mmCIF file of C-alpha atoms in Angstrom:
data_model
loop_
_atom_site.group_PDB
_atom_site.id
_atom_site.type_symbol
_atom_site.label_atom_id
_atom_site.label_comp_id
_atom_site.label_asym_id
_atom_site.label_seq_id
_atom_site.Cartn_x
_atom_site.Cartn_y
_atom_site.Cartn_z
ATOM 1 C CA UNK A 188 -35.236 43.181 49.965
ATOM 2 C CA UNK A 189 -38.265 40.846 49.886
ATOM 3 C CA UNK A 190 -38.387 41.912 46.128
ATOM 4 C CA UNK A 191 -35.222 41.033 45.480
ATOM 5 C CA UNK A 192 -34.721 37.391 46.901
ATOM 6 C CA UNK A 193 -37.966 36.565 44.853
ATOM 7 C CA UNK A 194 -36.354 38.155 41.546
ATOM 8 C CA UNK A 195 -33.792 35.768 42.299
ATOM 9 C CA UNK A 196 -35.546 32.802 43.164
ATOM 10 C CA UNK A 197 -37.379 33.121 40.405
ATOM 11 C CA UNK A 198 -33.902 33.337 37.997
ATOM 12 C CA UNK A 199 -33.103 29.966 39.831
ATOM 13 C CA UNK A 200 -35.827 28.336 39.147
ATOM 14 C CA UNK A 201 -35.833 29.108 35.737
ATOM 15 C CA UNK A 202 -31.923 28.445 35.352
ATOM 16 C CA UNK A 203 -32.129 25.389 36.955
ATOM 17 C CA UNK A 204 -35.522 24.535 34.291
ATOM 18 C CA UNK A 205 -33.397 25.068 31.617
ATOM 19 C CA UNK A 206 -30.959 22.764 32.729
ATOM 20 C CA UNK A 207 -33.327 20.189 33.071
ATOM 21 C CA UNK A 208 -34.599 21.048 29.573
ATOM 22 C CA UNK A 209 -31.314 20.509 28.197
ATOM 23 C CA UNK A 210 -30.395 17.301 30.095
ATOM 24 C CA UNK A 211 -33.631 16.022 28.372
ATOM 25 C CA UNK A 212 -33.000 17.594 25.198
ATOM 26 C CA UNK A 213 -29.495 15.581 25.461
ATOM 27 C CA UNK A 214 -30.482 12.164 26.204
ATOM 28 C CA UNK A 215 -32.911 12.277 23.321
ATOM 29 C CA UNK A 216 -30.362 12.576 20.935
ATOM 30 C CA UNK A 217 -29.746 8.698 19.664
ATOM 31 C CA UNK A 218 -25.961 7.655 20.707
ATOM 32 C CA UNK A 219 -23.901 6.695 17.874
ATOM 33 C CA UNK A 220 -24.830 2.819 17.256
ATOM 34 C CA UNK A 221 -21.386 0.227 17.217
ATOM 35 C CA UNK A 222 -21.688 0.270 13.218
ATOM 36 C CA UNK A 223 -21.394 3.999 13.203
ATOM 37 C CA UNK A 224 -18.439 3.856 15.308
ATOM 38 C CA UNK A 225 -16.748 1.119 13.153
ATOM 39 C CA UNK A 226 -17.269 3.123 9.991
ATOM 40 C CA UNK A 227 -15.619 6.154 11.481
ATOM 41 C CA UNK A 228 -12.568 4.505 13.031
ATOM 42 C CA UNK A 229 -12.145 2.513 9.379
ATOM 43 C CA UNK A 230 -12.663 5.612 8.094
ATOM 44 C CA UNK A 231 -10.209 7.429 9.954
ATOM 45 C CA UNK A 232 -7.661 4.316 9.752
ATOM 46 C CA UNK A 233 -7.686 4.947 5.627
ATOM 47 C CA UNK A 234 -7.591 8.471 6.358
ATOM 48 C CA UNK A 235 -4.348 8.339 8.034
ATOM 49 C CA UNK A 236 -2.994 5.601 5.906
ATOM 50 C CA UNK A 237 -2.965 7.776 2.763
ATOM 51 C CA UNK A 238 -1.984 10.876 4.579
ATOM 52 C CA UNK A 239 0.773 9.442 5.544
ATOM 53 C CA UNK A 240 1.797 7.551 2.205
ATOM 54 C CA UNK A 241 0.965 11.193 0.209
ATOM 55 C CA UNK A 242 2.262 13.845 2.595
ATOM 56 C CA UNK A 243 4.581 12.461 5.262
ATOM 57 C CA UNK A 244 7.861 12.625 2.744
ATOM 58 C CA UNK A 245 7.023 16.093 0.907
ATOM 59 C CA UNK A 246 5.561 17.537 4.537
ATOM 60 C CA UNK A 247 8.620 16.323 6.362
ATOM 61 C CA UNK A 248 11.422 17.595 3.623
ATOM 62 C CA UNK A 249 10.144 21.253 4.010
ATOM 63 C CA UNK A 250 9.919 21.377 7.934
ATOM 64 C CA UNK A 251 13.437 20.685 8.249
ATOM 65 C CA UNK A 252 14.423 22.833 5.322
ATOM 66 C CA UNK A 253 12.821 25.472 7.004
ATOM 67 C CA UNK A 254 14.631 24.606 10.702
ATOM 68 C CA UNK A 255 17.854 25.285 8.661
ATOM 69 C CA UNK A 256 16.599 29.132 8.670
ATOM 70 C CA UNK A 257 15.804 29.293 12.030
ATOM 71 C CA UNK A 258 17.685 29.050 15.560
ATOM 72 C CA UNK A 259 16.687 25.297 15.214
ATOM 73 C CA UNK A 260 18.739 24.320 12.643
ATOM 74 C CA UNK A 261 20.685 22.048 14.397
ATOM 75 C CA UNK A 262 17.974 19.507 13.694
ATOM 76 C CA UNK A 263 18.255 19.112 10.495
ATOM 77 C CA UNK A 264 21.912 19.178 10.683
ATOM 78 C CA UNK A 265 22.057 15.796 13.511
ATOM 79 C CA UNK A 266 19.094 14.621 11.409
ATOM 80 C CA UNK A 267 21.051 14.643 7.963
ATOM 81 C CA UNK A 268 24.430 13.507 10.071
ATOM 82 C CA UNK A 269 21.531 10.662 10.634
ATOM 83 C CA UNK A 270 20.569 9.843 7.351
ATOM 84 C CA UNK A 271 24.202 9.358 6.011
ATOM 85 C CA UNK A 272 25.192 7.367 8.650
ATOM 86 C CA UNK A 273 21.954 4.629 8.093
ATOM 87 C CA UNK A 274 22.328 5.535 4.359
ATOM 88 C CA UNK A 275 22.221 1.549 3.733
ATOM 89 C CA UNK A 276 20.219 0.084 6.219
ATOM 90 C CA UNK A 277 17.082 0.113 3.821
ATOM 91 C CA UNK A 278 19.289 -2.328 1.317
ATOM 92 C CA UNK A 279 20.777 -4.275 4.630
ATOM 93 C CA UNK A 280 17.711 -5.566 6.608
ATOM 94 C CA UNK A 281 15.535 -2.513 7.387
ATOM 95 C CA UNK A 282 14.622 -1.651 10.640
ATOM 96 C CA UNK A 283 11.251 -3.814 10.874
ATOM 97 C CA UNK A 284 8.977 -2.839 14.271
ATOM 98 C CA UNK A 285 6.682 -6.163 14.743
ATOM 99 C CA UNK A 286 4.262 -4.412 16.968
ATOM 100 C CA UNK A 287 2.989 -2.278 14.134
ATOM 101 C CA UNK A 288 2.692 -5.128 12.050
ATOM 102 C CA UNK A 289 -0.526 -6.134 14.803
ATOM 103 C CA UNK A 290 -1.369 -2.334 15.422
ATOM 104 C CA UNK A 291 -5.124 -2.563 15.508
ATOM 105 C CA UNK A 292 -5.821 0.234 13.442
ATOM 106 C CA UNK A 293 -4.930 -2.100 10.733
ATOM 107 C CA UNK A 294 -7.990 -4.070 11.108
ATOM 108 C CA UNK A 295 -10.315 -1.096 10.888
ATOM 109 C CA UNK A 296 -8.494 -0.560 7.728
ATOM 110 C CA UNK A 297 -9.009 -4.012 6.379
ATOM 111 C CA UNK A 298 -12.934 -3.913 6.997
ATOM 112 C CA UNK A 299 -13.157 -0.494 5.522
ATOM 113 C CA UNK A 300 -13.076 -1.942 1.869
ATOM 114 C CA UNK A 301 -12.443 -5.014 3.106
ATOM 115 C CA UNK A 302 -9.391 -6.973 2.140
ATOM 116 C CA UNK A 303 -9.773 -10.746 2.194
ATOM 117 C CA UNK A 304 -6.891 -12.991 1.449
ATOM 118 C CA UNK A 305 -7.217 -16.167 -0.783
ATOM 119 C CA UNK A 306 -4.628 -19.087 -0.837
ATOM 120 C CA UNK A 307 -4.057 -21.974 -3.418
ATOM 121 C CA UNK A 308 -1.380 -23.171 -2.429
ATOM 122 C CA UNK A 309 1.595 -23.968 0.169
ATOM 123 C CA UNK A 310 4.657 -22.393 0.623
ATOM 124 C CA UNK A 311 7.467 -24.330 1.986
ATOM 125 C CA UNK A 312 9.558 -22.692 4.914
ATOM 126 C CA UNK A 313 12.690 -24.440 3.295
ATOM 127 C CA UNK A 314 12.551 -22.097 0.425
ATOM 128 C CA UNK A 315 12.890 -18.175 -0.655
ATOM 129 C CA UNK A 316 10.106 -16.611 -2.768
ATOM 130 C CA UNK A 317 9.790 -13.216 -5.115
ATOM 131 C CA UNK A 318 5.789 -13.260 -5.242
ATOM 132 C CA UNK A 319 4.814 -10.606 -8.027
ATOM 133 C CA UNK A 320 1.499 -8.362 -7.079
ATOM 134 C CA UNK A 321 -0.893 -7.160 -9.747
ATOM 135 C CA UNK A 322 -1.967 -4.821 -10.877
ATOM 136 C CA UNK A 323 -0.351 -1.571 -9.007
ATOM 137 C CA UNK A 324 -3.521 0.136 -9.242
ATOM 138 C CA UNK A 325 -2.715 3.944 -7.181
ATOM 139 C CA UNK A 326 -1.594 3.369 -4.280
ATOM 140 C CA UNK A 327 -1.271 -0.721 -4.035
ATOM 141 C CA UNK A 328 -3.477 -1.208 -1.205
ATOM 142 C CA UNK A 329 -4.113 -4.764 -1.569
ATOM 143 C CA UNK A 330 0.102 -5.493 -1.659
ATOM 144 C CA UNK A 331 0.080 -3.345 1.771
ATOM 145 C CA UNK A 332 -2.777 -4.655 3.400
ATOM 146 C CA UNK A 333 -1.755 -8.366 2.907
ATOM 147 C CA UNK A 334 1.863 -8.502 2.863
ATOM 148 C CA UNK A 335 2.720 -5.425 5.451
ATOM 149 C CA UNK A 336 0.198 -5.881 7.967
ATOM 150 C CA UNK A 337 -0.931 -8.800 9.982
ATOM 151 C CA UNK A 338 -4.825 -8.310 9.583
ATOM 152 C CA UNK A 339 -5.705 -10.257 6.679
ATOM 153 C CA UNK A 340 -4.026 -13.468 8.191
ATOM 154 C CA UNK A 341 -0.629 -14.196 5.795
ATOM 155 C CA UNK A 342 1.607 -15.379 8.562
ATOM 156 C CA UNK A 343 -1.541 -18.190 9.790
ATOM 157 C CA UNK A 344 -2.195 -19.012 6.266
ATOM 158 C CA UNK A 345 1.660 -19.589 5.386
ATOM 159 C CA UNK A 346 3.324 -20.494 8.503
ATOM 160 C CA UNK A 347 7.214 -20.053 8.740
ATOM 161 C CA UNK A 348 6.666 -17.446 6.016
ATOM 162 C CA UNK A 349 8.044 -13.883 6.268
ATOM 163 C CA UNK A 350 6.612 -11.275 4.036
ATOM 164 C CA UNK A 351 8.013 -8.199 2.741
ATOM 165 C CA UNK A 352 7.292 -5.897 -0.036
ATOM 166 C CA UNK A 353 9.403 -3.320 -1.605
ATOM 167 C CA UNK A 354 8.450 -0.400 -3.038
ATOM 168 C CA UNK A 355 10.356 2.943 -4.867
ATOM 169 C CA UNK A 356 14.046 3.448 -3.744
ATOM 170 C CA UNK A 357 13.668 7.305 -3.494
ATOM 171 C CA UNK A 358 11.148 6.899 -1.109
ATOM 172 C CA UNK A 359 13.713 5.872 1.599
ATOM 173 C CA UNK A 360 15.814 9.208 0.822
ATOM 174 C CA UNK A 361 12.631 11.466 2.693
ATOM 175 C CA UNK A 362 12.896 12.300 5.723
ATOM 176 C CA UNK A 363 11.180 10.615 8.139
ATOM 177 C CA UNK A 364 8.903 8.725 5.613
ATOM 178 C CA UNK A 365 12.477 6.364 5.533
ATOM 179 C CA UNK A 366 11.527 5.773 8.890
ATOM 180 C CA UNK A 367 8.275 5.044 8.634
ATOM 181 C CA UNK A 368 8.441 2.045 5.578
ATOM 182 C CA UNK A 369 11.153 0.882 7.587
ATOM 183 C CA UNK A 370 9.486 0.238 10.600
ATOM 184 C CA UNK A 371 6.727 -1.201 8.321
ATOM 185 C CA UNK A 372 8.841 -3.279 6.829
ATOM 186 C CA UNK A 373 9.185 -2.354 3.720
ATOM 187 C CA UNK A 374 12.497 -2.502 1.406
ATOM 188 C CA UNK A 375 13.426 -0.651 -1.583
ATOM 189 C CA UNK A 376 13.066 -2.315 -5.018
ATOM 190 C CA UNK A 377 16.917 -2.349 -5.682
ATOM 191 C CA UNK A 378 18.533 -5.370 -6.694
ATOM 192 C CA UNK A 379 20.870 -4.919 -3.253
ATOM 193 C CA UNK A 380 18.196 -5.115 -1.055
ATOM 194 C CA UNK A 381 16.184 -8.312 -2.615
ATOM 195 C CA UNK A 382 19.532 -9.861 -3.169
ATOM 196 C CA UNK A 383 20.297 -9.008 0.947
ATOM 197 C CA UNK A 384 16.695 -10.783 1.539
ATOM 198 C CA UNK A 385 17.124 -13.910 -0.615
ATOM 199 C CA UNK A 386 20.736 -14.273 0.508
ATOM 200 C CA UNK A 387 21.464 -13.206 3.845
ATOM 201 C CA UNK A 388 17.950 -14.119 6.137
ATOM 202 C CA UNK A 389 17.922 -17.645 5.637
ATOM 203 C CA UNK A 390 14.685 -19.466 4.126
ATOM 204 C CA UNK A 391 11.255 -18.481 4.128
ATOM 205 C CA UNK A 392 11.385 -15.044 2.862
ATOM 206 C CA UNK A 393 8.792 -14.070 0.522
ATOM 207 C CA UNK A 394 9.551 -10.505 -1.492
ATOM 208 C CA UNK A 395 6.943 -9.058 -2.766
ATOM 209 C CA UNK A 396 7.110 -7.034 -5.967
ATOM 210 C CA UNK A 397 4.666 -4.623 -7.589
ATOM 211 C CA UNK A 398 6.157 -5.401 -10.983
ATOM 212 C CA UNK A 399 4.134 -3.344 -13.113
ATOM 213 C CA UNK A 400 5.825 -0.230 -11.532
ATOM 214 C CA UNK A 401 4.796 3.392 -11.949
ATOM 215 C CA UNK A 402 4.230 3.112 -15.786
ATOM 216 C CA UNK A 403 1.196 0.378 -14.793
ATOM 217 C CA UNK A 404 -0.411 3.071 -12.511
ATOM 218 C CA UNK A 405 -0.955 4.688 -15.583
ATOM 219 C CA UNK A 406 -3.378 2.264 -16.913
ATOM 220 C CA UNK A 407 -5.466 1.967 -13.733
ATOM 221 C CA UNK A 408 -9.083 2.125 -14.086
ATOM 222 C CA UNK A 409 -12.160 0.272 -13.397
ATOM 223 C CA UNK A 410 -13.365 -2.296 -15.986
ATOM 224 C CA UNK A 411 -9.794 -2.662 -17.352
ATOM 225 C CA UNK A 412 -6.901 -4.723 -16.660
ATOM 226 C CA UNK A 413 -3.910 -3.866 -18.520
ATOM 227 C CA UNK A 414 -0.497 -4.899 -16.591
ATOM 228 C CA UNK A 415 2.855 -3.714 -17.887
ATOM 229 C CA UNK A 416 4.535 -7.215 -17.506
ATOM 230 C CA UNK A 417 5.783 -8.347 -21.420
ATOM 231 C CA UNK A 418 9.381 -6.838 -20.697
ATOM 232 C CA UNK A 419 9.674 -6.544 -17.168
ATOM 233 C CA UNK A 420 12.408 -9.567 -16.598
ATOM 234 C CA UNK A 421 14.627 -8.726 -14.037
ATOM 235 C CA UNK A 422 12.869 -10.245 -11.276
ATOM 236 C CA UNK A 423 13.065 -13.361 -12.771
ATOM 237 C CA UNK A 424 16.643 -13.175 -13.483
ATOM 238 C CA UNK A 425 16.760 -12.313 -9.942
ATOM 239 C CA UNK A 426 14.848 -15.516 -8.862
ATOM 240 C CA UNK A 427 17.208 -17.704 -10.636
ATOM 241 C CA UNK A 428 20.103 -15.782 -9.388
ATOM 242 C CA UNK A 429 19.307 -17.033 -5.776
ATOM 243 C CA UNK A 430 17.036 -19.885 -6.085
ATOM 244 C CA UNK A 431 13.767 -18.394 -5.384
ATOM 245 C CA UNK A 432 10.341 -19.772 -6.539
ATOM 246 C CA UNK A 433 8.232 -17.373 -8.383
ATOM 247 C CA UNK A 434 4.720 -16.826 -6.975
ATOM 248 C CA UNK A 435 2.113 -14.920 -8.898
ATOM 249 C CA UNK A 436 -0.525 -13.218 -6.688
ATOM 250 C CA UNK A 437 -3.547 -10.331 -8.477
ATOM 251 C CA UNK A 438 -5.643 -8.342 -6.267
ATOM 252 C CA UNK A 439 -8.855 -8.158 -7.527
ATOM 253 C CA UNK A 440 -10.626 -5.332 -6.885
ATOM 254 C CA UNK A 441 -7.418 -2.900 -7.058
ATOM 255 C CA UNK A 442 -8.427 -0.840 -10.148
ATOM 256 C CA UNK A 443 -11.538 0.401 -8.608
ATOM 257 C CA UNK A 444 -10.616 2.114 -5.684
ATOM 258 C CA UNK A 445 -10.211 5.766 -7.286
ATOM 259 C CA UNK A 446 -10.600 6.899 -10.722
ATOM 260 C CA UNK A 447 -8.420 8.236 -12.561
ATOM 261 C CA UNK A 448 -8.469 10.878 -15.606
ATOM 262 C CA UNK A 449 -6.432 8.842 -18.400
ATOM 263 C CA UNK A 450 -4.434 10.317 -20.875
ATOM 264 C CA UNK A 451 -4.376 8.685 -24.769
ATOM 265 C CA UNK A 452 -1.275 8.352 -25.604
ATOM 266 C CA UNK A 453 0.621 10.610 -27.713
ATOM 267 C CA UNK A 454 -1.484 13.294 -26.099
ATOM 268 C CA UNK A 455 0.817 16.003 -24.394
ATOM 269 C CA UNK A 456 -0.680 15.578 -20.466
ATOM 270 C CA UNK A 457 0.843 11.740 -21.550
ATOM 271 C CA UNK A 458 4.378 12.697 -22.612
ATOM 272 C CA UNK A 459 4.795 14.859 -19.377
ATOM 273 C CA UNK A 460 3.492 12.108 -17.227
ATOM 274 C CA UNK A 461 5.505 9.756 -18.931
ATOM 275 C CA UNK A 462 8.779 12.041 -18.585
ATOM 276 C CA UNK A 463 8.406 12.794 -15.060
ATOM 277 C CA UNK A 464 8.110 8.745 -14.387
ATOM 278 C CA UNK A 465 11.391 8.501 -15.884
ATOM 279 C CA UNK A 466 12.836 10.914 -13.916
ATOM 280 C CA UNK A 467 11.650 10.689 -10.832
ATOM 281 C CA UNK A 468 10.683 7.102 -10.706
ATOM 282 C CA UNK A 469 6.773 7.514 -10.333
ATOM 283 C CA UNK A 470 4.219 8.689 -12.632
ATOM 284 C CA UNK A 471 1.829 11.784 -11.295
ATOM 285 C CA UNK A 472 -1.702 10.143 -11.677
ATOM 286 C CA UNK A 473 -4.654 12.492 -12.140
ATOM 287 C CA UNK A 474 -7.529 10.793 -10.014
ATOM 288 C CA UNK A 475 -10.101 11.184 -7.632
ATOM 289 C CA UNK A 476 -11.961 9.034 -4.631
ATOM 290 C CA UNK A 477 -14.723 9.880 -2.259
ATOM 291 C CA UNK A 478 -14.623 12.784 0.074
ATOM 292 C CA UNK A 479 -13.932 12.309 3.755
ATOM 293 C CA UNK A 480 -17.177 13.672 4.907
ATOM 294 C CA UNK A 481 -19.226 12.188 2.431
ATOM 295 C CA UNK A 482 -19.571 9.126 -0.165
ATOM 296 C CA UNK A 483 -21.184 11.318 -2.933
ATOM 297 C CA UNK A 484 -18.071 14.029 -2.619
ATOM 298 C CA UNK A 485 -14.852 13.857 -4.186
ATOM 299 C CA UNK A 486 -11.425 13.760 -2.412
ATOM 300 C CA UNK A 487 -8.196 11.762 -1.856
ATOM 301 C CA UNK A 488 -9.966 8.818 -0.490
ATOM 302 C CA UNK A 489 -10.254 5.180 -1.890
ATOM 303 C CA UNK A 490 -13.638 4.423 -2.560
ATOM 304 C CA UNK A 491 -15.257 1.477 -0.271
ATOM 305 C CA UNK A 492 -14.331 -1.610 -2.510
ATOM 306 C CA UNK A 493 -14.004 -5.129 -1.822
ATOM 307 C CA UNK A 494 -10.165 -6.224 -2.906
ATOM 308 C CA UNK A 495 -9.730 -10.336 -3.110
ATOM 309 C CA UNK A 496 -5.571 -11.013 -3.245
ATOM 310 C CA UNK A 497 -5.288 -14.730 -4.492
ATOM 311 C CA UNK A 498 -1.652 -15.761 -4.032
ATOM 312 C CA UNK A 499 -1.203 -18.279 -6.565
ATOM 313 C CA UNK A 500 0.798 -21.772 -7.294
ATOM 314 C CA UNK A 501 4.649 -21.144 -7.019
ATOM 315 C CA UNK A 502 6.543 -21.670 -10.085
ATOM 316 C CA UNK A 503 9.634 -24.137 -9.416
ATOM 317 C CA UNK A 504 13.049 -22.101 -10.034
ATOM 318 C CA UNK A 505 16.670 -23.825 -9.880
ATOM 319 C CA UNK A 506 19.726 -22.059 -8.521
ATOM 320 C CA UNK A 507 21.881 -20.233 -11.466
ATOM 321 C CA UNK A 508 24.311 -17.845 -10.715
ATOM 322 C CA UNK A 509 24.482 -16.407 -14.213
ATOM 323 C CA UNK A 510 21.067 -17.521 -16.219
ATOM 324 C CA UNK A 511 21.258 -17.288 -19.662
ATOM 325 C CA UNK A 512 18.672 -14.747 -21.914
ATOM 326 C CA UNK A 513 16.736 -18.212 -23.291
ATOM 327 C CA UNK A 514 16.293 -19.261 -19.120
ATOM 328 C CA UNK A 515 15.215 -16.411 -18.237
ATOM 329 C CA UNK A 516 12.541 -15.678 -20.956
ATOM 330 C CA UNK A 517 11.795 -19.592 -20.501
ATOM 331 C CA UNK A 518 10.702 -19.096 -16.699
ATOM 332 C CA UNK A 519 9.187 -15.531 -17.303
ATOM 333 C CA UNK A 520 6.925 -17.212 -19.954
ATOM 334 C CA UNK A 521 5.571 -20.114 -17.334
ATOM 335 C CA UNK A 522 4.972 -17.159 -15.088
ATOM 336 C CA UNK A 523 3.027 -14.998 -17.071
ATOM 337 C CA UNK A 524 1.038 -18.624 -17.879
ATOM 338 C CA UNK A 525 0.959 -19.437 -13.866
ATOM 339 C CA UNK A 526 -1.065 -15.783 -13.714
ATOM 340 C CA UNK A 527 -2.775 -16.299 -16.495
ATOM 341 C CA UNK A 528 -4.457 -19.413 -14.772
ATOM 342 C CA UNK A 529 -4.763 -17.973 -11.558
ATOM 343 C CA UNK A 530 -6.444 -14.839 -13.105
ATOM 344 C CA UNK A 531 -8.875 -16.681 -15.465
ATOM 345 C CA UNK A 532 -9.612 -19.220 -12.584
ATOM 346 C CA UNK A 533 -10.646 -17.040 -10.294
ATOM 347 C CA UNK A 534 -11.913 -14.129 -11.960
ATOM 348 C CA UNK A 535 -15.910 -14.756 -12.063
ATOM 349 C CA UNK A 536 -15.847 -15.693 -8.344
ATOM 350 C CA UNK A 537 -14.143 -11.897 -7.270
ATOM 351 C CA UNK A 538 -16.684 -9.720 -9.563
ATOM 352 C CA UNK A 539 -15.337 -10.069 -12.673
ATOM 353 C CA UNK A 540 -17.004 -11.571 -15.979
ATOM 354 C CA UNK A 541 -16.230 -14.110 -17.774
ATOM 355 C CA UNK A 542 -15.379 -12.203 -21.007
ATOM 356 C CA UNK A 543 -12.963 -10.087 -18.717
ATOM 357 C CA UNK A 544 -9.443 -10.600 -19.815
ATOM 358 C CA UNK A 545 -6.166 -10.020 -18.674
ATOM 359 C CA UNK A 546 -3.877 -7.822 -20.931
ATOM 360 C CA UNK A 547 0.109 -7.717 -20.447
ATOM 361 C CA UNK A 548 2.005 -4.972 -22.307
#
């Protein structure tokens, strides 16, 4: 018995040693300092931005075309009773959630690249605006950062000022990705729903449009700046329609988030890219960004890059109901002047040269 009681005193004592080895063992390791913890929640803010923007639609169509096979089906069948009963609400006002507009996250994603916002000049409350964002780049992070979400200070810098920003139309026919934009406040880029904003919400709207569309996401890449702007008119003819002063605005620092495997053209990789834009409204980029465990790895994420979105001098539109062609190639040409100036202006202070030019197709 004796024998025993020692054998187990003795397992004690060593148990309760190599507790106390691993409590020390423990504390030794260094905590994670307040910068590593920043980097990993902006991180993990871009992380879920661009799952959400790339998979939420695609992942959300196949789940409930799947429940139609199984004893849940009657999901998809209230959710699609759903859909065509808020069919218009995207073109009629959205659905806009102002608490995500200050969700926190968005800050952490603001300081991951960061995103700084520049102003030149006012915009008066008593007016509508259609401000035109360049360049697309992939996934238009600047136009989302600034005119989406409150963390780079738009509604402070422009007070009275609502922003939205529109984006593809057949976005807001997925399933729950509708939702989301929605609540995001974003609008499809249909003449409806920009008319419904310049017309029917009083003054101080500002619409933001990515002009250069799917076909400039094409052209994307560091150390070039190519927007497809030359024949892209309507939103001018939109802006006279209603009365709304043009406002140029170019992110700087947009192209070199990813990179991205470009095509020459006439090349056959070019003429299916350029097919599928046409038909389904965006153009499937080839590209690459850094891995989420590491800098040095590639994956889906944006690169770490500074973007500077000056919002330029508004350009002075009068009310016509039906502009002629000559008006409306009149006031497209002082646009593509007002962003010429505000691109050459500004372009050696944001980490350009000053041999860097600005090419419209």
């Amino acid at each position: 018995m004796k024998t025993i009681i020692a054998a187990c005193s003795q397992n004690l004592s060593g148990s309760r040693a190599s507790v106390q080895s691993a409590l020390r063992t423990l504390l030794a390791v260094p905590w994670p300092s307040q910068r590593d913890v920043r980097s990993w929640l902006q991180l993990l803010s871009v992380l879920q931005w661009v799952l959400s923007f790339l998979l939420l639609g695609p992942v959300s169509l196949l789940l409930l075309i799947y429940l139609v096979f199984t004893s849940f089906w009657p999901i998809s069948a209230l959710y699609l009773a759903w859909i065509i009963l808020d069919w218009d609400t995207a073109e009629t006002g959205g659905r806009r959630l102002p608490c995500l507009r200050r969700w926190p996250v968005w800050r952490h994603f603001r300081d991951y690249f960061p995103v700084k916002l520049v102003k030149t000049h006012d915009l008066s409350p008593s007016h509508n605006y259609i401000i035109g964002s360049h360049p697309h780049g992939i996934l238009c992070v600047g136009a989302f950062c600034n005119f989406i979400t409150g963390s780079t200070g738009f509604r402070e810098m422009f007070p009275g000022i609502q922003p939205f920003l529109t984006t593809l139309a057949g976005n807001f026919r997925l399933p729950l990705f509708r939702e989301y934009l929605m609540s995001g406040g974003l609008f499809p880029v249909t003449r409806r729903a920009i008319g419904y904003l310049l017309s029917q919400n009083g003054t101080g709207n500002a619409v933001a449009i990515v002009i250069g569309g799917a076909a400039e996401s094409l052209s994307c890449r560091p150390g070039v700046t190519t927007l497809i702007l030359k024949n892209r008119k309507g939103f001018v003819r939109m802006a006279l329609q209603y009365g709304a002063n043009l406002v140029p605005s170019f992110s700087f620092g947009e192209n070199d988030l990813f990179r991205q495997v470009v095509f020459e053209e006439g090349s056959w990789m070019r003429s299916i890219q350029l097919r599928f834009q046409k038909m389904f409204g965006f153009a499937p980029c080839v590209f690459y960004g850094r891995g989420v465990t590491s800098v040095r790895s590639r994956g889906f994420l944006p690169y770490a890059r500074p973007i500077t979105t000056v919002v330029g001098e508004p350009v002075t539109v009068p009310k016509i109901e039906d502009p002629s062609r000559e008006t409306v190639d009149m006031y497209h040409e002082m646009y593509v002047r007002s962003l010429l100036k505000l691109f050459n202006e500004n372009k050696t202070k944001y980490g350009m040269t000053e041999t860097d030019e600005l090419r419209i197709l």
